[in-house]
CSV table of C-alpha atoms and ligand atoms in Angstrom, one decimal:
chain,number,residue,atom,x,y,z
A,1,MET,CA,-3.0,18.9,-16.9
A,2,ASN,CA,0.4,20.8,-18.4
A,3,GLU,CA,2.7,18.7,-21.0
A,4,THR,CA,6.2,20.7,-19.6
A,5,MET,CA,4.9,19.4,-16.0
A,6,MET,CA,3.4,16.0,-16.9
A,7,SER,CA,7.0,15.4,-18.9
A,8,ASN,CA,9.2,15.2,-15.7
A,9,ILE,CA,6.7,13.0,-13.7
A,10,ASP,CA,8.6,10.0,-13.6
A,11,THR,CA,6.8,6.8,-12.1
A,12,VAL,CA,7.1,4.0,-10.2
A,13,PRO,CA,4.9,1.1,-9.5
A,14,VAL,CA,4.5,-1.2,-6.4
A,15,ASN,CA,3.5,-3.6,-8.2
A,16,LEU,CA,1.7,-6.3,-5.5
A,17,PRO,CA,0.0,-7.9,-6.2
A,18,ASP,CA,-3.8,-7.1,-6.7
A,19,ARG,CA,-2.4,-4.8,-4.5
A,20,ALA,CA,-0.5,-2.7,-7.5
A,21,TYR,CA,0.6,1.6,-7.4
A,22,ASN,CA,2.0,3.9,-8.3
A,23,ILE,CA,5.2,6.3,-6.9
A,24,ARG,CA,4.4,9.9,-9.5
A,25,LEU,CA,7.1,11.8,-8.4
A,26,GLY,CA,8.5,15.5,-10.0
A,27,PRO,CA,7.7,19.3,-10.0
A,28,GLY,CA,3.9,20.8,-10.3
A,29,LEU,CA,2.3,17.5,-8.4
A,30,LEU,CA,0.2,20.0,-6.0
A,31,SER,CA,-1.4,21.7,-9.1
A,32,THR,CA,-2.4,18.6,-11.4
A,33,ALA,CA,-3.4,16.6,-8.3
A,34,GLY,CA,-6.6,16.8,-8.9
A,35,ALA,CA,-6.2,15.1,-12.2
A,36,GLU,CA,-3.6,12.0,-10.8
A,37,ILE,CA,-6.5,11.8,-8.2
A,38,ALA,CA,-9.7,11.5,-10.4
A,39,PRO,CA,-9.9,7.6,-11.8
A,40,PHE,CA,-9.9,6.3,-8.2
A,41,LEU,CA,-12.9,8.4,-6.7
A,42,ARG,CA,-15.7,7.0,-6.8
A,43,ARG,CA,-17.9,10.5,-6.5
A,44,PRO,CA,-15.6,14.0,-6.6
A,45,LYS,CA,-14.9,14.4,-2.6
A,46,THR,CA,-11.6,13.9,-0.2
A,47,TRP,CA,-10.6,14.4,2.3
A,48,ILE,CA,-7.5,16.3,3.8
A,49,VAL,CA,-5.7,14.8,6.9
A,50,THR,CA,-2.8,17.2,7.5
A,51,ASP,CA,-0.4,19.5,10.0
A,52,GLN,CA,-0.5,23.1,10.6
A,53,THR,CA,2.8,23.6,9.1
A,54,VAL,CA,1.9,22.1,5.4
A,55,ALA,CA,-1.1,23.8,5.6
A,56,ASN,CA,0.0,27.0,6.1
A,57,LEU,CA,2.7,26.4,3.2
A,58,HIS,CA,0.5,24.0,0.2
A,59,LEU,CA,-3.0,23.6,1.4
A,60,ASP,CA,-4.4,26.6,-0.8
A,61,THR,CA,-2.3,24.9,-3.8
A,62,LEU,CA,-2.9,21.3,-3.3
A,63,GLN,CA,-7.5,22.9,-3.0
A,64,LYS,CA,-6.7,24.2,-5.9
A,65,GLY,CA,-4.8,21.5,-8.1
A,66,LEU,CA,-8.1,19.0,-6.7
A,67,ASP,CA,-10.5,21.7,-8.0
A,68,ASN,CA,-9.5,22.0,-11.4
A,69,ALA,CA,-10.6,18.5,-11.3
A,70,GLY,CA,-13.6,19.8,-9.7
A,71,ILE,CA,-12.2,17.4,-6.9
A,72,SER,CA,-14.0,19.2,-3.7
A,73,SER,CA,-12.0,18.7,-0.4
A,74,ALA,CA,-12.6,19.5,3.5
A,75,SER,CA,-9.3,19.4,5.9
A,76,LEU,CA,-8.0,19.2,8.7
A,77,ALA,CA,-4.8,20.3,10.3
A,78,LEU,CA,-2.9,18.2,13.3
A,79,PRO,CA,-1.0,19.9,15.7
A,80,PRO,CA,2.8,19.4,13.8
A,81,GLY,CA,5.6,17.2,15.9
A,82,GLU,CA,5.9,13.3,16.9
A,83,SER,CA,3.7,14.3,19.8
A,84,THR,CA,0.5,14.5,17.3
A,85,LYS,CA,1.0,10.7,16.9
A,86,TYR,CA,-0.7,8.8,19.8
A,87,TRP,CA,-4.3,7.8,20.6
A,88,PRO,CA,-5.8,11.4,20.7
A,89,GLU,CA,-5.1,13.0,17.3
A,90,PHE,CA,-6.5,9.5,16.3
A,91,THR,CA,-9.2,9.2,17.7
A,92,ARG,CA,-9.8,13.2,16.5
A,93,THR,CA,-9.4,12.3,12.6
A,94,VAL,CA,-11.2,9.1,12.6
A,95,GLU,CA,-13.9,10.8,14.3
A,96,TRP,CA,-13.8,13.6,12.1
A,97,LEU,CA,-13.8,11.5,8.6
A,98,LEU,CA,-17.4,9.9,10.4
A,99,GLU,CA,-18.6,13.1,10.9
A,100,GLN,CA,-17.5,14.0,7.3
A,101,LYS,CA,-19.2,10.7,6.1
A,102,VAL,CA,-16.9,9.5,4.5
A,103,GLU,CA,-17.7,6.6,2.8
A,104,ARG,CA,-16.1,3.3,2.5
A,105,ASN,CA,-15.6,3.7,-1.3
A,106,ASP,CA,-14.1,7.0,-0.7
A,107,VAL,CA,-10.6,8.7,-0.7
A,108,ILE,CA,-8.7,9.6,1.8
A,109,ILE,CA,-5.7,11.9,1.8
A,110,ALA,CA,-3.0,11.7,4.1
A,111,PHE,CA,-0.2,15.0,3.4
A,112,GLY,CA,2.1,15.9,5.6
A,113,GLY,CA,5.5,14.8,6.5
A,114,GLY,CA,5.4,10.5,8.4
A,115,VAL,CA,3.4,11.2,10.8
A,116,ILE,CA,0.3,12.3,9.0
A,117,GLY,CA,1.3,9.3,6.7
A,118,ASP,CA,1.3,6.8,9.2
A,119,LEU,CA,-2.1,8.0,11.5
A,120,ALA,CA,-3.4,9.0,8.5
A,121,GLY,CA,-3.1,5.5,6.5
A,122,PHE,CA,-4.4,4.3,10.0
A,123,ALA,CA,-6.8,5.8,10.4
A,124,ALA,CA,-8.1,4.8,6.7
A,125,ALA,CA,-6.6,0.9,7.4
A,126,VAL,CA,-9.9,0.8,10.6
A,127,LEU,CA,-12.5,3.1,9.6
A,128,ARG,CA,-14.9,1.3,8.0
A,129,ARG,CA,-13.4,-1.7,8.5
A,130,GLY,CA,-10.8,-0.3,5.9
A,131,VAL,CA,-10.9,3.3,3.1
A,132,ASN,CA,-9.0,4.0,0.1
A,133,PHE,CA,-6.1,6.4,1.4
A,134,ILE,CA,-3.2,8.4,-1.6
A,135,GLN,CA,-0.5,9.7,0.2
A,136,ILE,CA,1.1,13.4,-0.9
A,137,PRO,CA,4.2,13.7,1.0
A,138,THR,CA,5.7,16.8,2.0
A,139,SER,CA,8.9,15.7,3.9
A,140,LEU,CA,12.5,13.8,2.0
A,141,LEU,CA,11.6,10.7,4.8
A,142,ALA,CA,8.1,10.6,3.7
A,143,GLN,CA,8.9,10.9,-0.6
A,144,VAL,CA,11.9,8.4,0.5
A,145,ASP,CA,10.6,6.1,2.8
A,146,SER,CA,7.0,6.2,4.5
A,147,SER,CA,4.8,6.7,2.2
A,148,VAL,CA,6.4,3.9,-0.1
A,149,GLY,CA,5.2,0.2,1.3
A,150,GLY,CA,1.8,0.3,3.6
A,151,LYS,CA,3.2,0.3,7.1
A,152,THR,CA,0.8,2.8,8.8
A,153,GLY,CA,0.7,3.0,13.3
A,154,ILE,CA,0.9,5.4,16.1
A,155,ASN,CA,2.2,4.8,19.5
A,156,ALA,CA,2.5,4.2,22.1
A,157,PRO,CA,4.0,5.0,25.8
A,158,GLN,CA,6.0,1.6,25.8
A,159,GLY,CA,7.2,2.7,22.7
A,160,LYS,CA,7.3,3.9,18.4
A,161,ASN,CA,4.5,2.4,16.5
A,162,LEU,CA,3.6,0.1,18.3
A,163,ILE,CA,0.0,0.2,17.5
A,164,GLY,CA,-0.6,-0.4,13.5
A,165,ALA,CA,-1.3,-1.8,10.1
A,166,PHE,CA,0.3,-2.5,6.8
A,167,HIS,CA,-2.6,-0.8,4.5
A,168,GLN,CA,-0.9,0.2,1.2
A,169,PRO,CA,-1.8,3.4,-0.4
A,170,LYS,CA,-3.8,3.4,-4.2
A,171,LEU,CA,-1.7,5.9,-5.3
A,172,VAL,CA,1.7,8.5,-3.5
A,173,LEU,CA,2.3,11.4,-5.2
A,174,ALA,CA,6.2,12.7,-4.6
A,175,ASP,CA,5.9,16.7,-5.7
A,176,SER,CA,9.4,17.6,-5.8
A,177,ASP,CA,8.4,21.6,-5.2
A,178,VAL,CA,7.3,21.3,-1.8
A,179,LEU,CA,11.1,20.0,-0.5
A,180,ASN,CA,11.9,23.6,-1.2
A,181,THR,CA,10.2,24.8,2.0
A,182,LEU,CA,11.7,22.6,4.0
A,183,PRO,CA,14.3,24.0,7.0
A,184,LYS,CA,17.7,22.8,5.5
A,185,ARG,CA,18.0,20.8,9.2
A,186,ASP,CA,14.6,18.7,8.4
A,187,PHE,CA,15.8,17.8,4.2
A,188,LEU,CA,18.9,16.4,6.1
A,189,ALA,CA,17.6,14.5,8.1
A,190,GLY,CA,15.9,12.3,5.3
A,191,TYR,CA,18.9,13.1,3.0
A,192,GLY,CA,19.6,9.9,6.4
A,193,GLU,CA,17.5,7.7,5.0
A,194,VAL,CA,18.4,8.4,1.6
A,195,VAL,CA,21.5,7.0,2.4
A,196,LYS,CA,20.3,4.3,3.9
A,197,TYR,CA,19.2,2.5,0.4
A,198,GLY,CA,22.9,3.6,-0.3
A,199,LEU,CA,24.4,1.4,2.2
A,200,LEU,CA,22.2,-1.7,2.5
A,201,GLY,CA,21.8,-2.2,-1.3
A,202,ASP,CA,23.7,-0.4,-3.7
A,203,ALA,CA,27.2,0.9,-3.5
A,204,LYS,CA,27.1,2.3,-7.2
A,205,PHE,CA,24.4,4.8,-5.7
A,206,PHE,CA,26.4,5.2,-2.5
A,207,ASP,CA,29.2,6.5,-4.6
A,208,TRP,CA,26.8,9.2,-6.1
A,209,LEU,CA,26.0,10.6,-3.2
A,210,GLU,CA,29.0,11.1,-2.5
A,211,GLN,CA,30.1,13.5,-6.1
A,212,ASN,CA,26.4,14.6,-6.3
A,213,GLY,CA,24.8,14.6,-1.9
A,214,ALA,CA,25.9,18.6,-2.4
A,215,ASP,CA,23.5,19.8,-5.4
A,216,VAL,CA,20.8,17.4,-3.4
A,217,ALA,CA,21.6,19.9,-0.7
A,218,SER,CA,21.4,23.3,-3.0
A,219,GLY,CA,18.8,22.5,-4.9
A,220,ASP,CA,19.6,20.9,-7.6
A,221,LEU,CA,16.2,20.0,-9.8
A,222,ALA,CA,18.0,16.7,-11.5
A,223,ALA,CA,19.5,15.3,-8.6
A,224,ARG,CA,16.5,15.3,-6.5
A,225,LEU,CA,14.7,13.4,-9.2
A,226,HIS,CA,17.5,10.7,-8.7
A,227,THR,CA,17.2,10.2,-5.3
A,228,VAL,CA,14.3,9.8,-4.8
A,229,ARG,CA,13.2,7.6,-7.4
A,230,ARG,CA,16.2,5.8,-6.7
A,231,SER,CA,15.8,5.7,-3.4
A,232,VAL,CA,12.1,4.7,-3.9
A,233,GLU,CA,13.1,2.2,-6.9
A,234,MET,CA,14.5,-0.1,-3.5
A,235,LYS,CA,12.2,0.0,-1.4
A,236,ALA,CA,9.4,-1.1,-3.5
A,237,GLU,CA,11.8,-4.0,-4.7
A,238,ILE,CA,11.9,-4.9,-0.8
A,239,VAL,CA,8.5,-4.5,-0.5
A,240,LEU,CA,7.7,-6.9,-3.2
A,241,ARG,CA,10.1,-9.6,-1.8
A,242,ASP,CA,8.5,-8.4,1.8
A,243,GLU,CA,5.8,-7.0,2.1
A,244,THR,CA,5.1,-7.8,6.5
A,245,GLU,CA,9.1,-7.5,6.6
A,246,GLN,CA,9.1,-11.9,6.7
A,247,GLY,CA,12.8,-10.9,5.7
A,248,ASP,CA,14.2,-9.0,3.9
A,249,ARG,CA,12.2,-6.1,4.6
A,250,ALA,CA,14.6,-6.0,7.6
A,251,LEU,CA,17.2,-4.7,6.1
A,252,LEU,CA,15.1,-0.9,5.5
A,253,ASN,CA,15.8,-0.4,9.3
A,254,LEU,CA,19.9,-0.6,9.2
A,255,GLY,CA,21.3,1.5,11.5
A,256,HIS,CA,17.1,2.2,13.4
A,257,THR,CA,18.3,-0.6,16.0
A,258,PHE,CA,20.4,2.1,17.5
A,259,CYS,CA,19.1,5.0,16.0
A,260,HIS,CA,15.2,4.3,18.6
A,261,ALA,CA,17.4,3.5,21.4
A,262,LEU,CA,19.6,7.3,21.2
A,263,GLU,CA,15.0,8.8,20.1
A,264,ASN,CA,14.0,7.2,22.9
A,265,VAL,CA,16.6,8.6,25.4
A,266,THR,CA,16.4,11.6,23.9
A,267,GLY,CA,12.5,11.8,24.7
A,268,TYR,CA,12.0,11.4,21.3
A,269,SER,CA,12.9,15.1,20.8
A,270,GLU,CA,14.6,18.0,18.8
A,271,ARG,CA,17.6,17.4,20.4
A,272,LEU,CA,17.5,14.4,17.3
A,273,LEU,CA,15.6,13.2,14.8
A,274,HIS,CA,14.5,10.9,13.7
A,275,GLY,CA,16.2,10.4,10.0
A,276,GLU,CA,19.1,12.2,12.2
A,277,GLY,CA,19.4,8.9,14.4
A,278,VAL,CA,19.6,7.0,11.0
A,279,ALA,CA,22.0,8.2,10.0
A,280,ILE,CA,24.6,8.3,13.2
A,281,GLY,CA,22.9,4.9,13.7
A,282,CYS,CA,23.9,3.5,9.8
A,283,ALA,CA,27.8,4.9,11.2
A,284,LEU,CA,27.4,2.5,15.1
A,285,ALA,CA,26.0,-0.4,12.2
A,286,PHE,CA,29.7,-0.4,10.4
A,287,GLN,CA,31.5,0.2,13.5
A,288,LEU,CA,29.8,-2.9,14.6
A,289,SER,CA,30.5,-5.1,10.8
A,290,GLN,CA,33.8,-3.6,11.7
A,291,LYS,CA,35.1,-4.8,14.6
A,292,LEU,CA,33.1,-8.2,13.9
A,293,GLY,CA,35.8,-8.5,10.9
A,294,LEU,CA,32.5,-8.4,8.4
A,295,CYS,CA,34.0,-5.9,6.7
A,296,SER,CA,36.8,-3.5,6.1
A,297,GLN,CA,38.1,-0.6,8.3
A,298,GLU,CA,37.8,1.7,4.7
A,299,ASP,CA,34.4,1.3,4.5
A,300,PRO,CA,32.9,2.7,8.4
A,301,SER,CA,35.8,6.3,7.3
A,302,ARG,CA,33.9,5.9,4.7
A,303,VAL,CA,29.7,6.5,6.0
A,304,ARG,CA,31.6,9.1,8.1
A,305,ALA,CA,33.5,11.2,6.1
A,306,HIS,CA,30.1,11.6,4.1
A,307,LEU,CA,27.4,12.1,5.9
A,308,LYS,CA,29.6,14.8,7.5
A,309,ALA,CA,30.7,16.0,3.5
A,310,MET,CA,26.7,16.7,4.2
A,311,GLY,CA,26.7,18.6,7.6
A,312,MET,CA,24.8,16.3,9.7
A,313,LYS,CA,24.7,13.9,12.8
A,314,THR,CA,27.7,11.6,12.5
A,315,ASP,CA,28.7,10.1,16.3
A,316,LEU,CA,27.1,10.4,19.8
A,317,ALA,CA,29.6,14.5,19.8
A,318,ASP,CA,26.9,15.7,18.1
A,319,ILE,CA,23.9,15.2,20.2
A,320,PRO,CA,23.4,17.5,22.4
A,321,GLY,CA,23.5,17.0,26.7
A,322,ASP,CA,23.6,14.5,28.5
A,323,LEU,CA,23.7,10.4,27.1
A,324,PRO,CA,23.4,7.5,29.2
A,325,ASP,CA,25.3,5.0,29.3
A,326,ALA,CA,26.5,2.0,27.1
A,327,GLU,CA,25.1,-0.8,29.4
A,328,THR,CA,21.7,1.8,30.0
A,329,LEU,CA,21.5,2.0,25.5
A,330,LEU,CA,22.3,-2.2,25.3
A,331,ALA,CA,19.3,-2.3,27.2
A,332,ILE,CA,17.3,-0.1,25.7
A,333,MET,CA,17.7,-1.9,22.3
A,334,GLY,CA,16.7,-5.3,23.6
A,335,GLN,CA,13.8,-3.7,24.1
A,336,ASP,CA,13.0,-3.1,20.3
A,337,LYS,CA,10.2,-4.5,18.2
A,338,LYS,CA,13.5,-6.7,16.4
A,339,VAL,CA,14.0,-8.9,19.8
A,340,VAL,CA,12.7,-12.3,18.0
A,341,ASP,CA,13.0,-15.2,21.3
A,342,GLY,CA,15.1,-12.5,23.2
A,343,GLN,CA,17.2,-11.7,20.3
A,344,LEU,CA,18.3,-8.3,19.3
A,345,ARG,CA,17.9,-8.0,16.1
A,346,PHE,CA,21.4,-6.1,13.9
A,347,ILE,CA,21.5,-4.8,10.4
A,348,LEU,CA,24.9,-5.6,9.5
A,349,ALA,CA,27.1,-5.4,6.2
A,350,LYS,CA,29.9,-6.6,4.4
A,351,GLY,CA,30.6,-4.0,3.3
A,352,ILE,CA,28.8,-0.9,1.3
A,353,GLY,CA,26.1,-1.3,-0.4
A,354,GLN,CA,25.7,-5.2,1.3
A,355,ALA,CA,23.4,-5.8,4.3
A,356,PHE,CA,22.1,-8.2,5.6
A,357,VAL,CA,20.0,-9.2,9.6
A,358,ALA,CA,21.8,-11.2,12.0
A,359,SER,CA,20.6,-12.5,14.7
A,360,ASP,CA,23.8,-13.6,16.9
A,361,VAL,CA,25.1,-10.2,17.2
A,362,PRO,CA,27.1,-10.6,21.0
A,363,SER,CA,26.2,-8.1,23.3
A,364,GLU,CA,29.9,-7.5,24.2
A,365,ALA,CA,30.4,-6.5,20.2
A,366,VAL,CA,28.3,-4.0,20.3
A,367,LEU,CA,28.6,-2.4,24.4
A,368,SER,CA,32.1,-2.1,23.6
A,369,VAL,CA,30.7,-0.2,19.7
A,370,LEU,CA,28.9,2.4,22.3
A,371,GLN,CA,31.6,2.3,24.6
A,372,GLU,CA,33.7,3.6,21.9
A,373,ALA,CA,30.8,6.4,20.9
A,374,LEU,CA,30.3,7.5,24.4
A,375,ALA,CA,34.0,8.2,24.5
A,376,ALA,CA,34.3,10.3,21.5
A,377,ARG,CA,32.1,12.7,23.2
B,1,LIG,N1,10.4,2.9,7.5
B,1,LIG,C1,10.9,1.6,6.8
B,1,LIG,C2,10.0,0.4,6.6
B,1,LIG,O1,9.5,0.8,5.8
B,1,LIG,O2,9.7,-1.4,6.0
């Protein structure tokens, strides 16, 4: 591994008892993946689950990087997109790993965005009652959120991520170079999750994003590294406090109750990417917080101003096509998996960087926020 590359690599530890692992981030990590991964292998062989888009762009670089350390690899490239995250492609993946004679002490690699990380991680969780896996996230969303913290799973016809397991990776390699090949829309969707971290728990980070968001979007390496590092530091802190979401981990769902209803009514399609729904959901969560007298009027305006300045979807008006009425959206929220004892749980905020979990939100207030947002379309 050459020294220039090494010096740009940062480590964020996730110090879970018995299952501690590192998130390594910086440029060139695909090329040096062999040296990074070798300490985790019992034999010099690994299996890569990816999608066809990522395979076309980056699989050669990763396989050469493994090969440099004498590690052979086989790969399975699934179709790209959310429709892969169901039983058929999951079964195909597990059966491929079995045909490849992957053993319990082997390590598989999830190489892609959130869909691949979740699906391959879940395959690792159940294969031979659990094999080790390494996350190599290739989207901004996966680098700052889904590759960290051990949530794995697939979708059911009844809803997203309803079938799954907690299974922590052994290592996360977040190569900043791969972000350069992301379409702008996908990058900005991932940025929705980045903004979420500032809004939920770090007002200074939100200030920083307001000042530096344009550099992050235009590809400035230092700005991107700071963005990913601060995001995963926050995620690691929260996961350490509450690995299985009995309490604080729910803070990571800021904006997600609105987002899941909007994704549902837009058919989990190109009309609304998950991260775009998170951004709109964060704006609505601040609107709701303000309506409930929890935060100042200025806060929701600031959130929306930053999203708009970044060229992101911010309002319901930014979602193309028809949307159902507020009552229908509210009813869909009532089926969310965050409902406990029939009560909708929302993440609300007392200000920027001060989110908390609320389980007693009056549905009239939610309805009125939705009605106002729909009327502005
Ligand atoms: N993406 C939310 C979580 O990992 O808890």
